[in-house]
Amino acid sequence: MSEHPATAPGDVETLEVAVAELRPALEAILMVCDEPLDEVRLASVVGHPVADVQAALGALAAEYAEQGRGFDLRSVAGGWRFYSRPEYAAVVESFVLEGQQARLTQAALETLSVVAYKQPVSRARVSAIRGVNVDGVMRTLLTRGLVEEAGQDEQSGANLYRTTSYFLERIGITSLEDLPELAPYLPDMDDLEDELASVAGLDAPPPDPAPESSPESQPAASGTPPTHASPHSGAGTEPDGGTEIA
């Protein structure tokens, strides 16, 4: 038979350890809490009467203020919690925002733009549009909270990605409909035609050889077979995918 008395239903949250030293115990608890705690809750945790807890909290708050510490103990929203002192707000703000204000690389900005205008979109699609592997950049955007997963593609099963509400907040718009139109940033048709013509010129096949009736096509009198230009015989130029730039 157990030597310990049975625990009553109302004593479930009662401490089973010795009563903690009041003020250090309160400091330890308040240091790790993420919301204000009232005196009743604190009293149940440290094992002291509520009146003693109230007095200790007031004494701690007065002590911190008198010593000019970097933090205050305040009673707000029905509970107690540590806060940084207003005099050090600039220092705290600088520390908190330091990592968030790190500038994205050009590659990250380009990838984020593709996701914003093509979402939901897979990594493979983004890589195809940019012409480079974007796995590392996508991980950065996911870590920064600018991009999130948006299900899977029905055909390929690949993960799809979209921008987040934090992305909208950072660029200062309320919805994706407020994204600027791409048309003003695209090249003019004349410039685009010139670029296409230039690319077509590089990819064009070499001209047909001269007709057989041409003197240049006849074998030399000495019996030496006719020579043909090598695709790699340009004057000091490196071959580019089998093409030669004139």
Coordinates of C-alpha atoms in Angstrom, one line a residue:
M1 CA 0.0 0.0 0.0
S2 CA 1.4 3.4 -0.9
E3 CA 2.7 5.6 1.9
H4 CA 1.7 8.8 0.0
P5 CA -1.8 10.2 0.3
A6 CA -3.9 10.2 -2.8
T7 CA -3.9 13.4 -4.8
A8 CA -7.2 15.2 -4.9
P9 CA -8.6 16.3 -8.3
G10 CA -8.1 19.9 -7.4
D11 CA -4.5 19.4 -6.5
V12 CA -3.3 18.3 -9.9
E13 CA -1.2 21.4 -10.6
T14 CA 0.2 21.6 -7.0
L15 CA 4.0 21.6 -6.9
E16 CA 5.5 18.3 -5.8
V17 CA 8.8 19.9 -5.0
A18 CA 9.9 22.3 -2.2
V19 CA 8.7 25.8 -2.5
A20 CA 11.1 27.8 -4.7
E21 CA 12.8 30.9 -3.5
L22 CA 10.2 33.5 -4.5
R23 CA 12.0 36.4 -6.4
P24 CA 14.5 34.3 -8.3
A25 CA 11.8 31.9 -9.3
L26 CA 9.6 34.7 -10.6
E27 CA 12.4 36.1 -12.6
A28 CA 13.2 32.7 -14.2
I29 CA 9.6 32.1 -15.2
L30 CA 9.0 35.6 -16.6
M31 CA 12.3 35.3 -18.5
V32 CA 10.9 32.4 -20.6
C33 CA 7.2 33.3 -20.9
D34 CA 5.9 34.6 -24.3
E35 CA 2.8 36.2 -22.9
P36 CA 1.9 38.2 -19.7
L37 CA 1.3 35.9 -16.6
D38 CA -1.1 36.9 -13.9
E39 CA -0.3 36.7 -10.1
V40 CA -2.6 33.6 -9.6
R41 CA -0.8 31.6 -12.3
L42 CA 2.6 32.6 -11.0
A43 CA 1.6 31.8 -7.4
S44 CA 0.5 28.3 -8.4
V45 CA 3.9 27.7 -10.2
V46 CA 6.2 29.0 -7.5
G47 CA 4.2 27.7 -4.6
H48 CA 3.7 31.0 -2.7
P49 CA 0.6 32.9 -1.7
V50 CA -0.8 35.3 -4.2
A51 CA -0.3 38.3 -1.9
D52 CA 3.4 37.4 -1.5
V53 CA 3.7 37.1 -5.3
Q54 CA 2.1 40.5 -5.8
A55 CA 4.5 42.1 -3.4
A56 CA 7.5 40.5 -4.9
L57 CA 6.6 41.5 -8.4
G58 CA 6.1 45.1 -7.3
A59 CA 9.5 45.1 -5.5
L60 CA 11.2 43.6 -8.6
A61 CA 9.7 46.2 -10.9
A62 CA 10.8 49.1 -8.6
E63 CA 14.3 47.6 -8.2
Y64 CA 14.8 47.3 -12.0
A65 CA 13.7 50.9 -12.5
E66 CA 15.9 52.2 -9.7
Q67 CA 19.0 50.4 -11.1
G68 CA 18.4 51.6 -14.7
R69 CA 18.4 48.2 -16.1
G70 CA 17.9 47.6 -19.8
F71 CA 14.5 46.0 -19.2
D72 CA 11.4 46.7 -17.2
L73 CA 8.9 44.4 -15.4
R74 CA 5.5 45.7 -16.3
S75 CA 1.9 44.7 -15.5
V76 CA 0.0 44.8 -18.8
A77 CA -3.1 43.0 -20.1
G78 CA -3.8 41.5 -16.7
G79 CA -0.4 39.9 -16.3
W80 CA 3.3 40.6 -15.8
R81 CA 6.1 40.4 -18.4
F82 CA 9.6 41.7 -19.1
Y83 CA 9.9 44.6 -21.7
S84 CA 13.0 46.4 -23.0
R85 CA 13.2 50.0 -21.7
P86 CA 12.1 52.7 -24.2
E87 CA 15.5 54.4 -24.0
Y88 CA 17.1 51.4 -25.8
A89 CA 14.4 51.0 -28.5
A90 CA 16.8 52.1 -31.2
V91 CA 19.4 49.5 -30.2
V92 CA 16.7 46.7 -30.1
E93 CA 15.2 47.7 -33.4
S94 CA 18.6 47.7 -35.1
F95 CA 19.3 44.2 -33.7
V96 CA 15.9 42.8 -34.6
L97 CA 15.9 44.2 -38.2
E98 CA 19.5 43.4 -39.0
G99 CA 18.9 40.0 -40.6
Q100 CA 15.6 41.0 -42.2
Q101 CA 17.1 43.9 -44.1
A102 CA 19.9 41.9 -45.7
R103 CA 19.5 42.6 -49.4
L104 CA 18.5 39.8 -51.7
T105 CA 21.0 38.9 -54.5
Q106 CA 20.1 39.6 -58.1
A107 CA 19.5 35.9 -58.6
A108 CA 17.1 35.8 -55.7
L109 CA 15.2 38.9 -57.0
E110 CA 14.9 37.4 -60.5
T111 CA 13.7 34.1 -59.1
L112 CA 11.2 35.8 -56.8
S113 CA 9.9 37.8 -59.8
V114 CA 9.3 34.6 -61.8
V115 CA 7.4 33.0 -58.9
A116 CA 5.3 36.2 -58.4
Y117 CA 4.1 36.4 -62.0
K118 CA 3.9 32.6 -62.7
Q119 CA 2.6 31.2 -59.4
P120 CA 1.9 28.6 -58.6
V121 CA 5.0 27.3 -60.3
S122 CA 7.5 24.5 -59.8
R123 CA 11.2 24.8 -59.3
A124 CA 11.8 23.1 -62.7
R125 CA 9.7 25.7 -64.4
V126 CA 11.5 28.6 -62.7
S127 CA 14.8 27.0 -63.7
A128 CA 13.7 26.7 -67.3
I129 CA 12.6 30.3 -67.4
R130 CA 15.8 31.6 -65.8
G131 CA 18.1 29.2 -67.6
V132 CA 19.9 28.2 -64.3
N133 CA 19.3 25.9 -61.4
V134 CA 17.4 27.7 -58.7
D135 CA 17.3 25.2 -55.9
G136 CA 19.6 27.2 -53.6
V137 CA 17.9 30.5 -54.3
M138 CA 14.4 28.9 -53.6
R139 CA 15.7 27.7 -50.3
T140 CA 16.7 31.2 -49.4
L141 CA 13.3 32.6 -50.4
L142 CA 11.5 29.9 -48.4
T143 CA 13.7 30.6 -45.3
R144 CA 13.0 34.4 -45.6
G145 CA 9.3 33.7 -45.7
L146 CA 8.8 35.3 -49.1
V147 CA 7.8 32.0 -50.8
E148 CA 5.8 29.0 -49.6
E149 CA 4.7 25.6 -50.9
A150 CA 1.4 25.5 -52.7
G151 CA 0.6 21.9 -53.3
Q152 CA 1.8 19.6 -56.1
D153 CA 1.4 19.6 -59.9
E154 CA -1.2 17.1 -60.9
Q155 CA 0.8 15.8 -63.9
S156 CA 4.4 15.8 -62.7
G157 CA 3.8 15.6 -58.9
A158 CA 6.4 18.4 -58.5
N159 CA 6.0 20.8 -55.6
L160 CA 4.5 24.1 -56.5
Y161 CA 5.4 27.5 -55.0
R162 CA 3.7 30.8 -54.5
T163 CA 4.5 34.1 -52.8
T164 CA 3.4 34.8 -49.2
S165 CA 1.5 37.6 -47.5
Y166 CA 4.8 38.7 -46.1
F167 CA 6.0 39.2 -49.7
L168 CA 3.0 41.5 -50.3
E169 CA 3.8 43.4 -47.1
R170 CA 7.5 43.8 -48.0
I171 CA 6.8 45.3 -51.4
G172 CA 3.9 47.4 -50.2
I173 CA 0.8 46.0 -52.0
T174 CA -2.4 44.4 -50.8
S175 CA -2.8 41.7 -53.5
L176 CA -1.2 40.1 -56.5
E177 CA -3.5 42.1 -58.7
D178 CA -1.5 45.2 -57.7
L179 CA 1.7 43.8 -59.2
P180 CA 3.0 46.2 -62.0
E181 CA 2.3 45.2 -65.6
L182 CA 5.3 43.6 -67.4
A183 CA 4.6 45.2 -70.8
P184 CA 6.3 48.5 -70.1
Y185 CA 9.5 46.6 -69.1
L186 CA 9.6 44.4 -72.2
P187 CA 11.8 45.4 -75.1
D188 CA 10.3 47.3 -78.1
M189 CA 9.2 45.1 -81.0
D190 CA 11.9 46.7 -83.2
D191 CA 14.6 45.8 -80.7
L192 CA 13.2 42.4 -80.3
E193 CA 13.2 41.8 -84.1
D194 CA 16.8 42.9 -84.3
E195 CA 17.8 40.6 -81.5
L196 CA 15.9 37.7 -83.1
A197 CA 17.5 38.4 -86.5
S198 CA 21.0 38.5 -84.8
V199 CA 20.4 35.2 -83.2
A200 CA 19.0 33.7 -86.4
G201 CA 22.2 34.9 -88.2
L202 CA 24.4 33.1 -85.7
D203 CA 22.3 29.9 -86.1
A204 CA 22.1 30.0 -89.9
P205 CA 23.7 27.1 -91.8
P206 CA 26.8 27.9 -94.0
P207 CA 26.1 28.9 -97.6
D208 CA 25.8 26.2 -100.2
P209 CA 29.0 25.4 -102.1
A210 CA 29.6 26.9 -105.5
P211 CA 28.0 25.1 -108.5
E212 CA 30.1 22.4 -110.2
S213 CA 30.5 24.5 -113.3
S214 CA 32.4 27.1 -111.3
P215 CA 36.1 27.1 -111.9
E216 CA 36.7 27.1 -108.1
S217 CA 34.9 23.7 -107.9
Q218 CA 37.2 22.0 -110.3
P219 CA 40.2 20.0 -109.0
A220 CA 43.5 21.7 -109.2
A221 CA 45.8 20.9 -112.1
S222 CA 48.3 19.3 -109.9
G223 CA 45.7 16.7 -108.7
T224 CA 45.4 18.2 -105.3
P225 CA 41.8 17.7 -104.1
P226 CA 39.7 20.9 -103.4
T227 CA 39.9 22.2 -99.8
H228 CA 36.9 23.2 -97.7
A229 CA 36.8 25.7 -94.9
S230 CA 36.8 24.1 -91.4
P231 CA 34.1 25.2 -89.0
H232 CA 36.9 25.8 -86.5
S233 CA 39.3 27.7 -88.8
G234 CA 38.2 31.2 -87.9
A235 CA 40.9 33.8 -87.3
G236 CA 41.6 33.4 -83.6
T237 CA 38.0 32.6 -82.6
E238 CA 36.9 29.8 -80.3
P239 CA 34.1 27.5 -81.5
D240 CA 30.7 28.3 -80.0
G241 CA 28.6 25.2 -80.0
G242 CA 29.7 24.3 -83.5
T243 CA 29.1 27.8 -84.9
E244 CA 31.6 30.4 -85.9
I245 CA 31.1 34.1 -85.6
A246 CA 32.2 35.9 -88.7

